[in-house]
mmCIF file of C-alpha atoms in Angstrom:
data_model
loop_
_atom_site.group_PDB
_atom_site.id
_atom_site.type_symbol
_atom_site.label_atom_id
_atom_site.label_comp_id
_atom_site.label_asym_id
_atom_site.label_seq_id
_atom_site.Cartn_x
_atom_site.Cartn_y
_atom_site.Cartn_z
ATOM 1 C CA MET A 1 19.289 -7.842 -8.986
ATOM 2 C CA PRO A 2 17.006 -7.808 -5.942
ATOM 3 C CA THR A 3 13.367 -8.768 -5.664
ATOM 4 C CA ILE A 4 10.784 -6.457 -4.110
ATOM 5 C CA TYR A 5 8.222 -8.411 -2.098
ATOM 6 C CA TRP A 6 4.945 -6.634 -1.394
ATOM 7 C CA ALA A 7 2.790 -7.343 1.648
ATOM 8 C CA GLY A 8 -0.411 -5.350 1.732
ATOM 9 C CA ASP A 9 -4.095 -5.056 0.918
ATOM 10 C CA SER A 10 -6.323 -4.307 -2.079
ATOM 11 C CA THR A 11 -4.654 -0.967 -2.775
ATOM 12 C CA VAL A 12 -1.482 -2.930 -3.574
ATOM 13 C CA GLN A 13 -2.649 -6.304 -4.923
ATOM 14 C CA PHE A 14 -2.389 -7.639 -8.465
ATOM 15 C CA ASN A 15 -5.840 -7.656 -10.085
ATOM 16 C CA ASP A 16 -7.264 -9.797 -12.863
ATOM 17 C CA GLU A 17 -10.487 -9.673 -14.893
ATOM 18 C CA THR A 18 -12.601 -10.475 -11.822
ATOM 19 C CA THR A 19 -11.836 -7.091 -10.243
ATOM 20 C CA PHE A 20 -11.301 -5.020 -13.414
ATOM 21 C CA PRO A 21 -10.804 -2.035 -13.662
ATOM 22 C CA GLN A 22 -9.357 -2.061 -10.130
ATOM 23 C CA THR A 23 -5.564 -1.808 -10.218
ATOM 24 C CA GLY A 24 -3.107 -2.147 -7.344
ATOM 25 C CA ILE A 25 -0.012 -0.036 -6.812
ATOM 26 C CA GLY A 26 2.186 -3.125 -6.743
ATOM 27 C CA GLN A 27 0.702 -4.145 -10.091
ATOM 28 C CA VAL A 28 2.253 -1.162 -11.890
ATOM 29 C CA PHE A 29 5.345 -0.510 -9.797
ATOM 30 C CA ASN A 30 7.518 -2.170 -12.436
ATOM 31 C CA LEU A 31 7.120 1.054 -14.431
ATOM 32 C CA TYR A 32 9.512 2.744 -12.012
ATOM 33 C CA VAL A 33 12.162 0.124 -11.256
ATOM 34 C CA LYS A 34 15.269 -0.772 -13.211
ATOM 35 C CA PRO A 35 15.186 -3.713 -15.622
ATOM 36 C CA GLY A 36 16.095 -6.848 -13.699
ATOM 37 C CA VAL A 37 14.474 -5.767 -10.421
ATOM 38 C CA ASN A 38 11.818 -8.408 -9.817
ATOM 39 C CA ILE A 39 8.483 -7.812 -8.087
ATOM 40 C CA SER A 40 6.707 -10.506 -6.088
ATOM 41 C CA ASN A 41 3.303 -9.182 -5.074
ATOM 42 C CA HIS A 42 1.735 -11.022 -2.113
ATOM 43 C CA ALA A 43 -0.806 -8.299 -1.279
ATOM 44 C CA LYS A 44 -4.395 -9.480 -1.005
ATOM 45 C CA ASN A 45 -7.736 -7.745 -1.042
ATOM 46 C CA GLY A 46 -9.276 -7.119 2.391
ATOM 47 C CA ARG A 47 -6.290 -8.083 4.505
ATOM 48 C CA SER A 48 -5.013 -6.326 7.598
ATOM 49 C CA THR A 49 -1.717 -6.990 9.351
ATOM 50 C CA LYS A 50 -3.648 -9.410 11.570
ATOM 51 C CA SER A 51 -5.461 -11.412 8.896
ATOM 52 C CA PHE A 52 -2.411 -11.475 6.615
ATOM 53 C CA ILE A 53 -0.400 -13.099 9.419
ATOM 54 C CA ASP A 54 -3.245 -15.340 10.630
ATOM 55 C CA GLU A 55 -3.697 -16.734 7.113
ATOM 56 C CA SER A 56 0.045 -17.594 6.984
ATOM 57 C CA ARG A 57 0.599 -15.221 4.056
ATOM 58 C CA LEU A 58 3.972 -14.257 5.489
ATOM 59 C CA VAL A 59 5.215 -17.840 5.203
ATOM 60 C CA PRO A 60 5.856 -17.912 1.423
ATOM 61 C CA ILE A 61 7.572 -14.542 1.692
ATOM 62 C CA TYR A 62 9.837 -15.856 4.465
ATOM 63 C CA ASP A 63 10.586 -18.975 2.448
ATOM 64 C CA LYS A 64 11.698 -17.061 -0.649
ATOM 65 C CA ILE A 65 13.049 -13.684 0.433
ATOM 66 C CA THR A 66 16.806 -13.539 0.654
ATOM 67 C CA GLU A 67 19.738 -11.250 1.408
ATOM 68 C CA GLY A 68 19.520 -7.956 -0.466
ATOM 69 C CA ASP A 69 15.823 -8.279 -1.312
ATOM 70 C CA PHE A 70 13.231 -5.762 -0.126
ATOM 71 C CA LEU A 71 9.965 -6.233 1.758
ATOM 72 C CA PHE A 72 7.513 -3.374 1.166
ATOM 73 C CA ILE A 73 4.884 -3.345 3.932
ATOM 74 C CA GLN A 74 1.695 -1.316 3.415
ATOM 75 C CA PHE A 75 -1.310 -1.807 5.705
ATOM 76 C CA GLY A 76 -3.904 0.277 7.532
ATOM 77 C CA HIS A 77 -7.151 0.280 5.538
ATOM 78 C CA ASN A 78 -8.436 -2.920 7.100
ATOM 79 C CA ASP A 79 -6.685 -2.778 10.472
ATOM 80 C CA GLU A 80 -9.049 0.047 11.377
ATOM 81 C CA LYS A 81 -12.241 -2.046 10.873
ATOM 82 C CA ILE A 82 -13.248 -2.102 14.530
ATOM 83 C CA ASN A 83 -16.382 -4.192 13.927
ATOM 84 C CA ASP A 84 -14.420 -7.049 12.357
ATOM 85 C CA PRO A 85 -12.462 -9.021 14.984
ATOM 86 C CA ASN A 86 -10.691 -11.038 12.283
ATOM 87 C CA ARG A 87 -9.044 -7.902 10.922
ATOM 88 C CA TYR A 88 -9.142 -5.124 13.497
ATOM 89 C CA THR A 89 -5.977 -4.109 15.320
ATOM 90 C CA GLU A 90 -5.600 -1.290 17.815
ATOM 91 C CA ALA A 91 -3.215 1.236 16.302
ATOM 92 C CA SER A 92 -0.967 1.814 19.313
ATOM 93 C CA SER A 93 -0.615 -1.858 20.284
ATOM 94 C CA GLU A 94 -1.383 -4.865 18.060
ATOM 95 C CA TYR A 95 -0.842 -2.960 14.818
ATOM 96 C CA LYS A 96 2.650 -1.979 15.944
ATOM 97 C CA ILE A 97 3.414 -5.509 17.122
ATOM 98 C CA ASN A 98 2.336 -6.931 13.788
ATOM 99 C CA LEU A 99 4.409 -4.450 11.791
ATOM 100 C CA CYS A 100 7.409 -5.573 13.802
ATOM 101 C CA LYS A 101 6.681 -9.177 12.799
ATOM 102 C CA PHE A 102 6.911 -8.194 9.134
ATOM 103 C CA ILE A 103 10.129 -6.325 9.818
ATOM 104 C CA THR A 104 11.575 -9.332 11.628
ATOM 105 C CA VAL A 105 10.821 -11.614 8.672
ATOM 106 C CA ALA A 106 12.899 -9.352 6.435
ATOM 107 C CA LYS A 107 15.744 -8.797 8.863
ATOM 108 C CA ASN A 108 16.049 -12.497 9.716
ATOM 109 C CA LYS A 109 16.729 -13.174 6.048
ATOM 110 C CA LYS A 110 19.064 -10.161 5.691
ATOM 111 C CA ALA A 111 16.513 -8.410 3.495
ATOM 112 C CA ILE A 112 15.521 -4.749 3.746
ATOM 113 C CA PRO A 113 12.076 -3.812 5.121
ATOM 114 C CA VAL A 114 10.353 -0.622 3.969
ATOM 115 C CA LEU A 115 7.220 0.651 5.721
ATOM 116 C CA ILE A 116 4.702 2.482 3.520
ATOM 117 C CA THR A 117 1.866 4.394 5.165
ATOM 118 C CA PRO A 118 -1.640 3.657 3.828
ATOM 119 C CA LEU A 119 -2.952 5.434 0.780
ATOM 120 C CA MET A 120 -5.275 8.358 1.436
ATOM 121 C CA ARG A 121 -8.917 7.728 0.625
ATOM 122 C CA ARG A 122 -10.594 10.167 -1.748
ATOM 123 C CA GLN A 123 -12.758 11.899 0.865
ATOM 124 C CA PHE A 124 -13.152 15.632 0.277
ATOM 125 C CA ASN A 125 -14.800 18.020 2.705
ATOM 126 C CA PRO A 126 -17.145 20.741 1.411
ATOM 127 C CA ASP A 127 -14.343 23.312 1.803
ATOM 128 C CA GLY A 128 -12.052 21.319 -0.525
ATOM 129 C CA SER A 129 -9.867 19.832 2.198
ATOM 130 C CA VAL A 130 -9.593 16.062 2.664
ATOM 131 C CA THR A 131 -10.243 13.923 5.729
ATOM 132 C CA ASP A 132 -7.587 11.619 7.172
ATOM 133 C CA GLY A 133 -9.490 8.693 5.661
ATOM 134 C CA GLY A 134 -9.634 7.036 9.059
ATOM 135 C CA HIS A 135 -5.922 6.348 8.875
ATOM 136 C CA GLY A 136 -4.540 9.008 11.198
ATOM 137 C CA GLU A 137 -3.643 6.855 14.198
ATOM 138 C CA TYR A 138 -2.268 4.087 11.985
ATOM 139 C CA VAL A 139 -0.042 6.509 10.107
ATOM 140 C CA LYS A 140 1.250 7.833 13.419
ATOM 141 C CA ALA A 141 1.854 4.298 14.708
ATOM 142 C CA MET A 142 3.733 3.253 11.576
ATOM 143 C CA ARG A 143 5.966 6.308 11.780
ATOM 144 C CA GLN A 144 6.749 5.436 15.405
ATOM 145 C CA VAL A 145 7.632 1.849 14.487
ATOM 146 C CA ALA A 146 9.888 3.023 11.661
ATOM 147 C CA ASP A 147 11.687 5.365 14.038
ATOM 148 C CA LYS A 148 12.086 2.826 16.830
ATOM 149 C CA GLN A 149 13.132 -0.029 14.542
ATOM 150 C CA GLN A 150 15.311 2.252 12.385
ATOM 151 C CA VAL A 151 13.494 1.147 9.248
ATOM 152 C CA ALA A 152 12.973 3.189 6.087
ATOM 153 C CA LEU A 153 9.526 4.721 5.689
ATOM 154 C CA VAL A 154 7.738 6.180 2.677
ATOM 155 C CA ASP A 155 4.862 8.382 3.812
ATOM 156 C CA LEU A 156 2.382 7.640 1.031
ATOM 157 C CA TRP A 157 -0.454 8.947 3.188
ATOM 158 C CA SER A 158 0.988 12.464 3.217
ATOM 159 C CA ARG A 159 2.103 12.348 -0.402
ATOM 160 C CA SER A 160 -1.270 11.120 -1.641
ATOM 161 C CA ARG A 161 -3.072 13.743 0.463
ATOM 162 C CA ASP A 162 -1.042 16.481 -1.194
ATOM 163 C CA ALA A 163 -1.727 15.012 -4.643
ATOM 164 C CA LEU A 164 -5.468 14.884 -3.962
ATOM 165 C CA LEU A 165 -5.532 18.479 -2.759
ATOM 166 C CA GLU A 166 -3.610 19.676 -5.791
ATOM 167 C CA ALA A 167 -5.762 17.815 -8.335
ATOM 168 C CA GLY A 168 -9.150 18.391 -6.680
ATOM 169 C CA PRO A 169 -12.371 16.352 -6.422
ATOM 170 C CA GLU A 170 -13.261 16.007 -10.104
ATOM 171 C CA THR A 171 -9.873 15.071 -11.539
ATOM 172 C CA THR A 172 -9.264 12.481 -8.848
ATOM 173 C CA LYS A 173 -12.407 10.549 -9.760
ATOM 174 C CA LYS A 174 -10.289 9.153 -12.619
ATOM 175 C CA TRP A 175 -7.764 7.840 -10.093
ATOM 176 C CA TYR A 176 -10.217 5.805 -8.036
ATOM 177 C CA VAL A 177 -12.843 3.298 -9.151
ATOM 178 C CA HIS A 178 -15.511 5.747 -10.252
ATOM 179 C CA VAL A 179 -17.068 3.977 -13.224
ATOM 180 C CA PRO A 180 -19.918 5.690 -15.099
ATOM 181 C CA ALA A 181 -22.601 3.400 -16.473
ATOM 182 C CA GLY A 182 -21.713 1.973 -19.889
ATOM 183 C CA VAL A 183 -17.955 2.491 -19.664
ATOM 184 C CA TYR A 184 -17.071 -1.055 -18.604
ATOM 185 C CA PRO A 185 -20.191 -3.155 -19.227
ATOM 186 C CA ASN A 186 -20.623 -5.878 -16.613
ATOM 187 C CA PHE A 187 -17.633 -4.645 -14.610
ATOM 188 C CA MET A 188 -18.502 -2.575 -11.540
ATOM 189 C CA GLU A 189 -21.212 -0.817 -13.548
ATOM 190 C CA GLY A 190 -21.850 2.668 -12.167
ATOM 191 C CA LYS A 191 -19.635 2.067 -9.141
ATOM 192 C CA ALA A 192 -18.237 4.948 -7.081
ATOM 193 C CA ASP A 193 -15.395 3.789 -4.851
ATOM 194 C CA ASP A 194 -13.081 6.219 -3.058
ATOM 195 C CA THR A 195 -10.646 3.596 -1.748
ATOM 196 C CA HIS A 196 -9.660 1.348 -4.666
ATOM 197 C CA LEU A 197 -7.734 2.565 -7.664
ATOM 198 C CA GLN A 198 -8.035 2.497 -11.414
ATOM 199 C CA LYS A 199 -4.852 2.249 -13.464
ATOM 200 C CA GLU A 200 -4.285 6.021 -13.663
ATOM 201 C CA GLY A 201 -4.393 6.362 -9.897
ATOM 202 C CA ALA A 202 -2.232 3.302 -9.319
ATOM 203 C CA VAL A 203 0.430 4.695 -11.649
ATOM 204 C CA ILE A 204 0.326 8.105 -9.962
ATOM 205 C CA PHE A 205 0.584 6.726 -6.427
ATOM 206 C CA ALA A 206 3.246 4.187 -7.375
ATOM 207 C CA GLY A 207 5.168 7.182 -8.661
ATOM 208 C CA LEU A 208 4.801 8.868 -5.276
ATOM 209 C CA ILE A 209 6.330 5.801 -3.613
ATOM 210 C CA ALA A 210 9.156 5.931 -6.135
ATOM 211 C CA ASP A 211 9.667 9.604 -5.242
ATOM 212 C CA GLY A 212 9.915 8.628 -1.582
ATOM 213 C CA LEU A 213 12.493 5.942 -2.320
ATOM 214 C CA ARG A 214 14.479 8.377 -4.427
ATOM 215 C CA GLU A 215 14.551 10.841 -1.529
ATOM 216 C CA LEU A 216 15.767 8.099 0.822
ATOM 217 C CA GLY A 217 18.736 7.666 -1.519
ATOM 218 C CA GLY A 218 21.317 4.889 -1.445
ATOM 219 C CA ILE A 219 20.033 1.342 -1.910
ATOM 220 C CA TYR A 220 16.447 2.582 -2.189
ATOM 221 C CA LYS A 221 17.192 4.996 -5.012
ATOM 222 C CA ASP A 222 19.258 2.323 -6.724
ATOM 223 C CA LEU A 223 16.079 0.305 -7.346
ATOM 224 C CA LEU A 224 14.692 2.989 -9.640
ATOM 225 C CA LYS A 225 15.067 3.996 -13.223
ATOM 226 C CA ALA A 226 16.989 7.225 -13.718
#
């Protein structure tokens, strides 16, 4: 059975007690895959395509990934941080170049790259609509790379936007790290965070990625439970 390697940021990473109750999508994705499909989660909090590469985090993936494995690539939240030169990438240039580097790592080892657009932030407008979360140009750029490189893409940005709109502002507080005082003593007490996920949100959005893979069909659908 294949291994799914994840490259991404805090919305994907595996969390322990130091970041509880934050939960990454890659942390719960095993709920949707067939028994025997392994998951190797290399996502790390705060990383962009640039900093992930600069810190040599692609190296262990390249060393281990092999023919028939999958590389899931999800970035955007930190690439847009224009005031941080260690992470910022311009959407139409460096971001695209970096995505191609991830794709090349997979293809050179006869593995299958999958681009996943960044998760929508929980940012509602007064009229009940949601903003693009600052991701708009990065979503567009990733779609263009997928098309040019003929790589599978799961548009989590669009899927999560639709889920947010359907559920509304109050329900979706349970998806993100909105922690009322006294619920988790000493852990993010009273924190309101519209980017990072709690377990319920991670499970929901992992399910949206699974839906996207199922719609792609073939080898992508074959990863999933019936």
